[in-house]
Coordinates of C-alpha atoms and ligand atoms in Angstrom, one line a residue:
X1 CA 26.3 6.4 -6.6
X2 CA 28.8 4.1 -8.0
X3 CA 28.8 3.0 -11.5
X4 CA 28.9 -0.6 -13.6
X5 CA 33.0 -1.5 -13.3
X6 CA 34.2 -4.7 -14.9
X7 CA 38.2 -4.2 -13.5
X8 CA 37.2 -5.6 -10.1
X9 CA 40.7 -6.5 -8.5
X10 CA 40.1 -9.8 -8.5
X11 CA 42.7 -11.3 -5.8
X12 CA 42.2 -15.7 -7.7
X13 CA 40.5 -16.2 -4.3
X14 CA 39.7 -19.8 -3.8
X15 CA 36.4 -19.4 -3.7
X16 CA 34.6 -22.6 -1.9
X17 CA 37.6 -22.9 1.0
X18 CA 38.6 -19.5 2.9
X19 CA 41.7 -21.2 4.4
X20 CA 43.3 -20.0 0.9
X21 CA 42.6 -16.9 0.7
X22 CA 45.7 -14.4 1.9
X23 CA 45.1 -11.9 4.4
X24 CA 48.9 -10.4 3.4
X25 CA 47.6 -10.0 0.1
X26 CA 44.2 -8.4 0.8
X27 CA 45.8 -6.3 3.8
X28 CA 48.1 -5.2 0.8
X29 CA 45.9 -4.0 -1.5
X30 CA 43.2 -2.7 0.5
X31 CA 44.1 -2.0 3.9
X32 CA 43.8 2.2 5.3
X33 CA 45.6 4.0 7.3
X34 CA 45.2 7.8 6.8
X35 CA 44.8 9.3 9.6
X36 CA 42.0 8.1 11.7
X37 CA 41.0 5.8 9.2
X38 CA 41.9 2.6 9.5
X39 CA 40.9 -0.8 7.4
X40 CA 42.1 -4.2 7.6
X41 CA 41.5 -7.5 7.0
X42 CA 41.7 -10.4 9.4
X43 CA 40.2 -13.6 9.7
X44 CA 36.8 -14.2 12.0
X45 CA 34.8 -17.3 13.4
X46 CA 34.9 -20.0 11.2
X47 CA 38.0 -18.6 9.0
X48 CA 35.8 -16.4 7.0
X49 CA 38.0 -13.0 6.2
X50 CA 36.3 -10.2 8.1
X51 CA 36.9 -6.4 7.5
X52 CA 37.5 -4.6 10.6
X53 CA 36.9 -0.6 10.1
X54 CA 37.3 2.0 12.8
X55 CA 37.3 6.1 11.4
X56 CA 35.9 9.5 13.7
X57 CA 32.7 8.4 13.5
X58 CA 32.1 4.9 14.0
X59 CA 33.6 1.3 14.1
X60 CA 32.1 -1.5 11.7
X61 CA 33.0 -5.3 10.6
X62 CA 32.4 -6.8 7.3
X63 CA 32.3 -10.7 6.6
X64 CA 33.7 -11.3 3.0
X65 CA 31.1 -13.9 2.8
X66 CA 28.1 -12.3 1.7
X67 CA 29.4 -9.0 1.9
X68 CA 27.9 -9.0 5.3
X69 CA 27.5 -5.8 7.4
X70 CA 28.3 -7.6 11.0
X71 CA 28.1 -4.9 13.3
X72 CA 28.4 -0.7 13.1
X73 CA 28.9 1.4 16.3
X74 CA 28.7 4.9 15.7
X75 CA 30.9 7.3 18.2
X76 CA 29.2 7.1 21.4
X77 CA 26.2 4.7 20.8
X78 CA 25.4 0.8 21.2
X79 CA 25.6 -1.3 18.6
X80 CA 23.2 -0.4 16.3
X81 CA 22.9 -4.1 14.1
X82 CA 22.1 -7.3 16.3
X83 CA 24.0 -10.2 15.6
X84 CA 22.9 -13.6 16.9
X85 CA 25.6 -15.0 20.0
X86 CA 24.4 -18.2 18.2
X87 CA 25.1 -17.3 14.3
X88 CA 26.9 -20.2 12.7
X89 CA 30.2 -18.9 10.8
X90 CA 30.4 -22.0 8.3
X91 CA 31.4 -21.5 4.6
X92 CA 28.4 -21.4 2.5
X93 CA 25.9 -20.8 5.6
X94 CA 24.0 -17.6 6.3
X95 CA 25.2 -15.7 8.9
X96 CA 22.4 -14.8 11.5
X97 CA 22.2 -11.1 12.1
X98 CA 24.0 -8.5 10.7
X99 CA 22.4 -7.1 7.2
X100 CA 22.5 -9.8 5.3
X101 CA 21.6 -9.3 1.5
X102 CA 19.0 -11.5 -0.3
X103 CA 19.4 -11.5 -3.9
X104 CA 18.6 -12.2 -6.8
X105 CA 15.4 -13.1 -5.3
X106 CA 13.2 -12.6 -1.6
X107 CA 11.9 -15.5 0.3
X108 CA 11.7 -18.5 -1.9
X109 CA 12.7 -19.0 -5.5
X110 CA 9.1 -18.0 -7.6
X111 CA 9.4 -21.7 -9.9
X112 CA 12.3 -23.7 -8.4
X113 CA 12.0 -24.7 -4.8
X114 CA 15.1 -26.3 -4.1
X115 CA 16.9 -22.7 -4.9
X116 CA 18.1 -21.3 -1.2
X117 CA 16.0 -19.0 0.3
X118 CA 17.0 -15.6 -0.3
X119 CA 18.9 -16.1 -3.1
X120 CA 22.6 -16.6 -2.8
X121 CA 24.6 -13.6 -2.6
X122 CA 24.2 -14.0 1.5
X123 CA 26.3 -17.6 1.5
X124 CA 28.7 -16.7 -1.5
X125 CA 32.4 -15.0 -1.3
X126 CA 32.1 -11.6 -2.3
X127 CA 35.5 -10.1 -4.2
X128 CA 37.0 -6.5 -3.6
X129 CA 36.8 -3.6 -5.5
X130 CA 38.5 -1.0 -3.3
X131 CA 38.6 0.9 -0.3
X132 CA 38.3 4.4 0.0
X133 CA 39.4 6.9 2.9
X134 CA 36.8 9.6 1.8
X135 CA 37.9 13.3 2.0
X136 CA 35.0 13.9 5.0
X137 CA 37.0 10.9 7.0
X138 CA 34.1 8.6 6.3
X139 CA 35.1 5.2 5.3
X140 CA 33.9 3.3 1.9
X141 CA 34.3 -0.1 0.8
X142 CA 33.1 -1.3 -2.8
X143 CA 32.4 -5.5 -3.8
X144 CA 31.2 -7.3 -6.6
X145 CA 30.7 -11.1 -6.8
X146 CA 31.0 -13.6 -10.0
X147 CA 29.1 -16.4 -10.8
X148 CA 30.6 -19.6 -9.0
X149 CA 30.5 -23.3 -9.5
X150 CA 27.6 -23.6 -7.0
X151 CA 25.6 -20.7 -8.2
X152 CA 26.2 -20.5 -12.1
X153 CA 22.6 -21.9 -12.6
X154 CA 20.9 -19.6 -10.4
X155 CA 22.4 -16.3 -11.9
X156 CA 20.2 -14.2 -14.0
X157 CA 22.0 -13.9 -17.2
X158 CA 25.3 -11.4 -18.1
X159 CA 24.8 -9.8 -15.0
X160 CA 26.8 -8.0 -12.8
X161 CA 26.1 -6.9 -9.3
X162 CA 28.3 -4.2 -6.6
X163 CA 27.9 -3.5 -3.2
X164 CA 28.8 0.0 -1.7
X165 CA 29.2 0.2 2.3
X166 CA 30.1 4.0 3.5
X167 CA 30.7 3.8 7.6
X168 CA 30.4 7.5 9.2
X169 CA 27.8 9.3 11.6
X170 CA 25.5 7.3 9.3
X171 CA 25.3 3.4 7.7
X172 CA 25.0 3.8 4.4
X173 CA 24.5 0.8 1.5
X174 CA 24.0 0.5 -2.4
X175 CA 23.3 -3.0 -4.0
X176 CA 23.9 -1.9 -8.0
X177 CA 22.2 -4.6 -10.2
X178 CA 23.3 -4.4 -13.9
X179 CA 22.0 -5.6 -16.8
X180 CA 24.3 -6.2 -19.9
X181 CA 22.1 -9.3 -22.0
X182 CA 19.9 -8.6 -24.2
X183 CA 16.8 -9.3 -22.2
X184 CA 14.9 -8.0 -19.8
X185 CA 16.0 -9.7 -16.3
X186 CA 13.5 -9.8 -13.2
X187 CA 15.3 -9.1 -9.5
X188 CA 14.1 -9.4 -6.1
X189 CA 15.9 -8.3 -3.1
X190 CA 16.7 -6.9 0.1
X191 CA 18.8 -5.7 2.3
X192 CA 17.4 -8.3 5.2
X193 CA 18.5 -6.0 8.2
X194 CA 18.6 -7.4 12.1
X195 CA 18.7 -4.4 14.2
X196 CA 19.8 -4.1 18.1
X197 CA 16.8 -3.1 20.1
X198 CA 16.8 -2.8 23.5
X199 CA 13.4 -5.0 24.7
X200 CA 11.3 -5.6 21.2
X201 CA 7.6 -5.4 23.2
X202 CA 9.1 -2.0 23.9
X203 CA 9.5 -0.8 20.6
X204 CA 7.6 1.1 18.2
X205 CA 7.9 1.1 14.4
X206 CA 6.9 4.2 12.8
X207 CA 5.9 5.3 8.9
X208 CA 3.7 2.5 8.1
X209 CA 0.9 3.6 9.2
X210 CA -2.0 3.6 6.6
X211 CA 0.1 0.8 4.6
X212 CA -1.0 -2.4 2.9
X213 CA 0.9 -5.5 3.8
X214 CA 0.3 -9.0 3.3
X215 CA 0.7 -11.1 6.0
X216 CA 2.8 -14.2 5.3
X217 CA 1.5 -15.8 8.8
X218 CA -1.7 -16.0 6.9
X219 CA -0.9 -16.9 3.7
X220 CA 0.2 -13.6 2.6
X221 CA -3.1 -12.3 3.3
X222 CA -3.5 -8.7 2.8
X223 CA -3.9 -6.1 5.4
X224 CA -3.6 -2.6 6.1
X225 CA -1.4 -1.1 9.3
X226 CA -3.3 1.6 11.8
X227 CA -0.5 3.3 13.7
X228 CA 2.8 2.1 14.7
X229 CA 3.7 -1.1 14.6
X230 CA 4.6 -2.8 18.2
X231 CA 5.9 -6.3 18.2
X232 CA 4.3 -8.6 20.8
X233 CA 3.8 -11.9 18.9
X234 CA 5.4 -13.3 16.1
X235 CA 5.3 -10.6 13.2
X236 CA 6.4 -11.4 9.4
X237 CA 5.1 -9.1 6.9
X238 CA 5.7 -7.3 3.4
X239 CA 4.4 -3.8 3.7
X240 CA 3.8 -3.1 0.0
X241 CA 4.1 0.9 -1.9
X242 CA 5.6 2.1 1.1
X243 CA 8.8 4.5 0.0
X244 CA 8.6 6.6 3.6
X245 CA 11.1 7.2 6.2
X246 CA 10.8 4.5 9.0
X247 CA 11.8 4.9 12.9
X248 CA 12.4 2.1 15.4
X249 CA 11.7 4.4 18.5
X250 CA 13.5 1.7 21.0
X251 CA 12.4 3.3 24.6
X252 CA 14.2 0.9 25.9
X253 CA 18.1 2.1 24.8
X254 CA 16.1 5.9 24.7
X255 CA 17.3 6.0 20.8
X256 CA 15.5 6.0 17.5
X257 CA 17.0 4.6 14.6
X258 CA 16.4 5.8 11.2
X259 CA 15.8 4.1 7.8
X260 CA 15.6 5.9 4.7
X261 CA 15.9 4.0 1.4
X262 CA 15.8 4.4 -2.7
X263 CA 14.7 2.2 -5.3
X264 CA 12.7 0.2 -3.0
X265 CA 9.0 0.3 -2.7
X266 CA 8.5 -2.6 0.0
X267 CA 9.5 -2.6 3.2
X268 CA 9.7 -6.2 5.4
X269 CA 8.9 -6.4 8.8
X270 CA 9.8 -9.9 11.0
X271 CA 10.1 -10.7 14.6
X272 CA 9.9 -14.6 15.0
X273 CA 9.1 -14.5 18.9
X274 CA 9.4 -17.3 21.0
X275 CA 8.1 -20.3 19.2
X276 CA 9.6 -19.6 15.7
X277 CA 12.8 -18.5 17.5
X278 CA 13.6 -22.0 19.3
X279 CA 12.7 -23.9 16.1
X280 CA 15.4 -22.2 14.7
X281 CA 18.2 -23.2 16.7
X282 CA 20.5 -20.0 16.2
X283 CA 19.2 -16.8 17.3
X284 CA 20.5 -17.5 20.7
X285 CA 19.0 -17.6 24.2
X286 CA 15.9 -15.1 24.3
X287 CA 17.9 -13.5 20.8
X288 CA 14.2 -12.5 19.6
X289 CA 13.8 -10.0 22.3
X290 CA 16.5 -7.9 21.3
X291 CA 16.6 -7.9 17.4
X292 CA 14.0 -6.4 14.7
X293 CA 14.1 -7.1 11.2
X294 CA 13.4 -3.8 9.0
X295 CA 14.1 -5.0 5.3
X296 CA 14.3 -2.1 2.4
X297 CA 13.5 -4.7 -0.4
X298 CA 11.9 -5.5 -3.5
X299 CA 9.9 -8.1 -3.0
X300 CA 6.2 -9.2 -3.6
X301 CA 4.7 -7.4 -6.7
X302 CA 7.9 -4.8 -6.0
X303 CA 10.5 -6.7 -8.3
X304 CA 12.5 -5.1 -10.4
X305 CA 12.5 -5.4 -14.2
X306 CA 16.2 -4.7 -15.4
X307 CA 16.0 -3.6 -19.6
X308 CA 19.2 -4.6 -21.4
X309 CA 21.8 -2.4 -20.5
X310 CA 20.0 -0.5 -17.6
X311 CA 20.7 -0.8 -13.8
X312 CA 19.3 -0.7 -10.5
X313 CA 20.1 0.9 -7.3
X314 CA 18.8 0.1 -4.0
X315 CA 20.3 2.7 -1.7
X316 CA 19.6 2.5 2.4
X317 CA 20.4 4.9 4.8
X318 CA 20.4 4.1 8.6
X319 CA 21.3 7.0 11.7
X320 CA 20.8 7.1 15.2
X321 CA 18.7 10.1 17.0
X322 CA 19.0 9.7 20.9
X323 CA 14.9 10.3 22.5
Ligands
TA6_401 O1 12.4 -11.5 6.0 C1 11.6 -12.3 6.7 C2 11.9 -13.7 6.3 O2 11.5 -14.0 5.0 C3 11.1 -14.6 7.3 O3 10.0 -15.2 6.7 C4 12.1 -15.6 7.8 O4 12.2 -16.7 6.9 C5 13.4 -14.7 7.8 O5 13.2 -14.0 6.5 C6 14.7 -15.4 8.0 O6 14.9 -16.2 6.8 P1 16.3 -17.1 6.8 O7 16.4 -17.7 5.5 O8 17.4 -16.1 7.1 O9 16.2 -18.0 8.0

């Protein structure tokens, strides 16, 4: 678990225009090499810096922007996150695919519309911290992000946030919000993951069975899940008080993937299928039929109050079993 840390190494990135920002200088301070862990920093579609990973276990890329989990591999396995052939890699756009993180709110802003969906933390540069070659040859890499000219407004007040990826045998990610005002601040998020499915009408989506959700097809209308979940239309809901172990069983790739999660009592499910899909222009050619969105969030009624001075910790865990 990592811990509230103001001495982020800030690098005086240029924040709006990535063609400033110094891969020599990141490469420098952050780069690995110890052994078979290596870490270094080049630059990806659209010039957005991109942090290329490889240890024993696994391989994995990290966008800068957003902090963005692009793609992890472990040892012997398919990719395990989907990442649109389509995504658009422009400065301040969100990237589709990967595990993008919504924050400081889900969906749309509760009171002022014109606030991106989401939140920002998706579409803004996120700074390093540091990079760790971890004793058990995992690999760990700690962000944080500031308050920018085109975000100042929307940040919840004296508040700082981190991001913790460790890549080994398992994904694992912590989003740490803290509070240091002197009011209570309100946070919805999610760690809005696209995962890499072999044929989605073939999948099933396990430990949600018994579970409210509401359905935001039908006006968030709620509704309570019998069995697995299968995916043959378009499929866009917040299962609510659910903190259970879910499994993707993909028969399709023969694999079931994993998802354990902290701090997080809502779990979102979304498939767009065909219709939704071509209305939004960059998921790709047929890109619904091999993605599923399983989103440890808090979102809904799951928000998080913050007391001055307190923190919160969402905490994800994703691993492959072959079936
Ligand atoms: O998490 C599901 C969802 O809220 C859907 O309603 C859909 O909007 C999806 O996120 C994608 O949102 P985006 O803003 O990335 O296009």
């Amino acid at each position: 678990m990592i811990t509230a840390r103001n001495d982020s190494l800030y690098l005086g990135l240029n924040k709006n225009n990535y063609k400033h920002i110094s891969m020599e200088l990141l490469n420098e301070k952050f780069a690995l090499k110890t052994g078979k862990n290596h870490l270094c920093f080049t630059k990806g579609k659209g010039g957005i810096p991109i942090i290329d990973i490889k240890n024993k276990y696994a391989t994995a890329i990290i966008s800068l922007q957003g902090a963005h989990v692009l793609s992890w591999i472990p040892e012997g396995e398919e990719e395990v996150i989907w990442l649109s052939e389509d995504a658009s890699f422009k400065s301040g756009k969100s990237i589709r695919g990967g595990i993008p993180i919504c924050w400081p709110w889900f969906g749309g802003h509760k009171t002022i519309k014109h606030f991106p969906a989401h939140g920002f933390a998706r579409t803004t540069l996120w700074e390093m911290i540091c990079t760790e070659a971890l004793d058990d040859g995992r690999t760990r890499v700690t962000f944080t992000t500031q308050p920018q000219a085109d975000n100042d407004d929307m940040w919840p007040p004296e508040t700082t946030v981190q991001y913790q990826v460790t890549i080994g045998k398992k994904l694992e990610m912590e989003l740490v919000t803290h509070n240091n005002g002197s009011e209570p601040i309100i946070i919805g998020q999610a760690l809005h993951s696209y995962f890499n499915v072999g044929d989605v009408s073939k999948v099933l989506l396990h430990g949600l069975d018994d579970t409210d959700y509401l359905d935001k097809l039908e006006n968030f209308r709620l509704k309570v899940q019998h069995g697995p979940v299968y995916i043959n239309e378009e499929v866009d809901r917040i299962y609510v008080d659910t903190v259970r172990e879910c499994v993707i069983e993909d028969k399709t790739l023969k694999r079931n993937i994993i998802i354990n999660k902290c701090g997080s009592r809502s779990t979102v499910v979304w498939n767009p299928w065909i219709e939704t899909a071509n209305k939004m222009g960059d998921l790709g050619e047929e890109g619904y039929k091999k993605m599923l969105c399983v989103e440890s969030s808090n979102a809904a009624e799951d928000v998080v109050t913050i007391e001055p001075g307190k923190g919160h910790h969402l905490w994800v865990q994703y691993q492959i079993q072959k079936n």
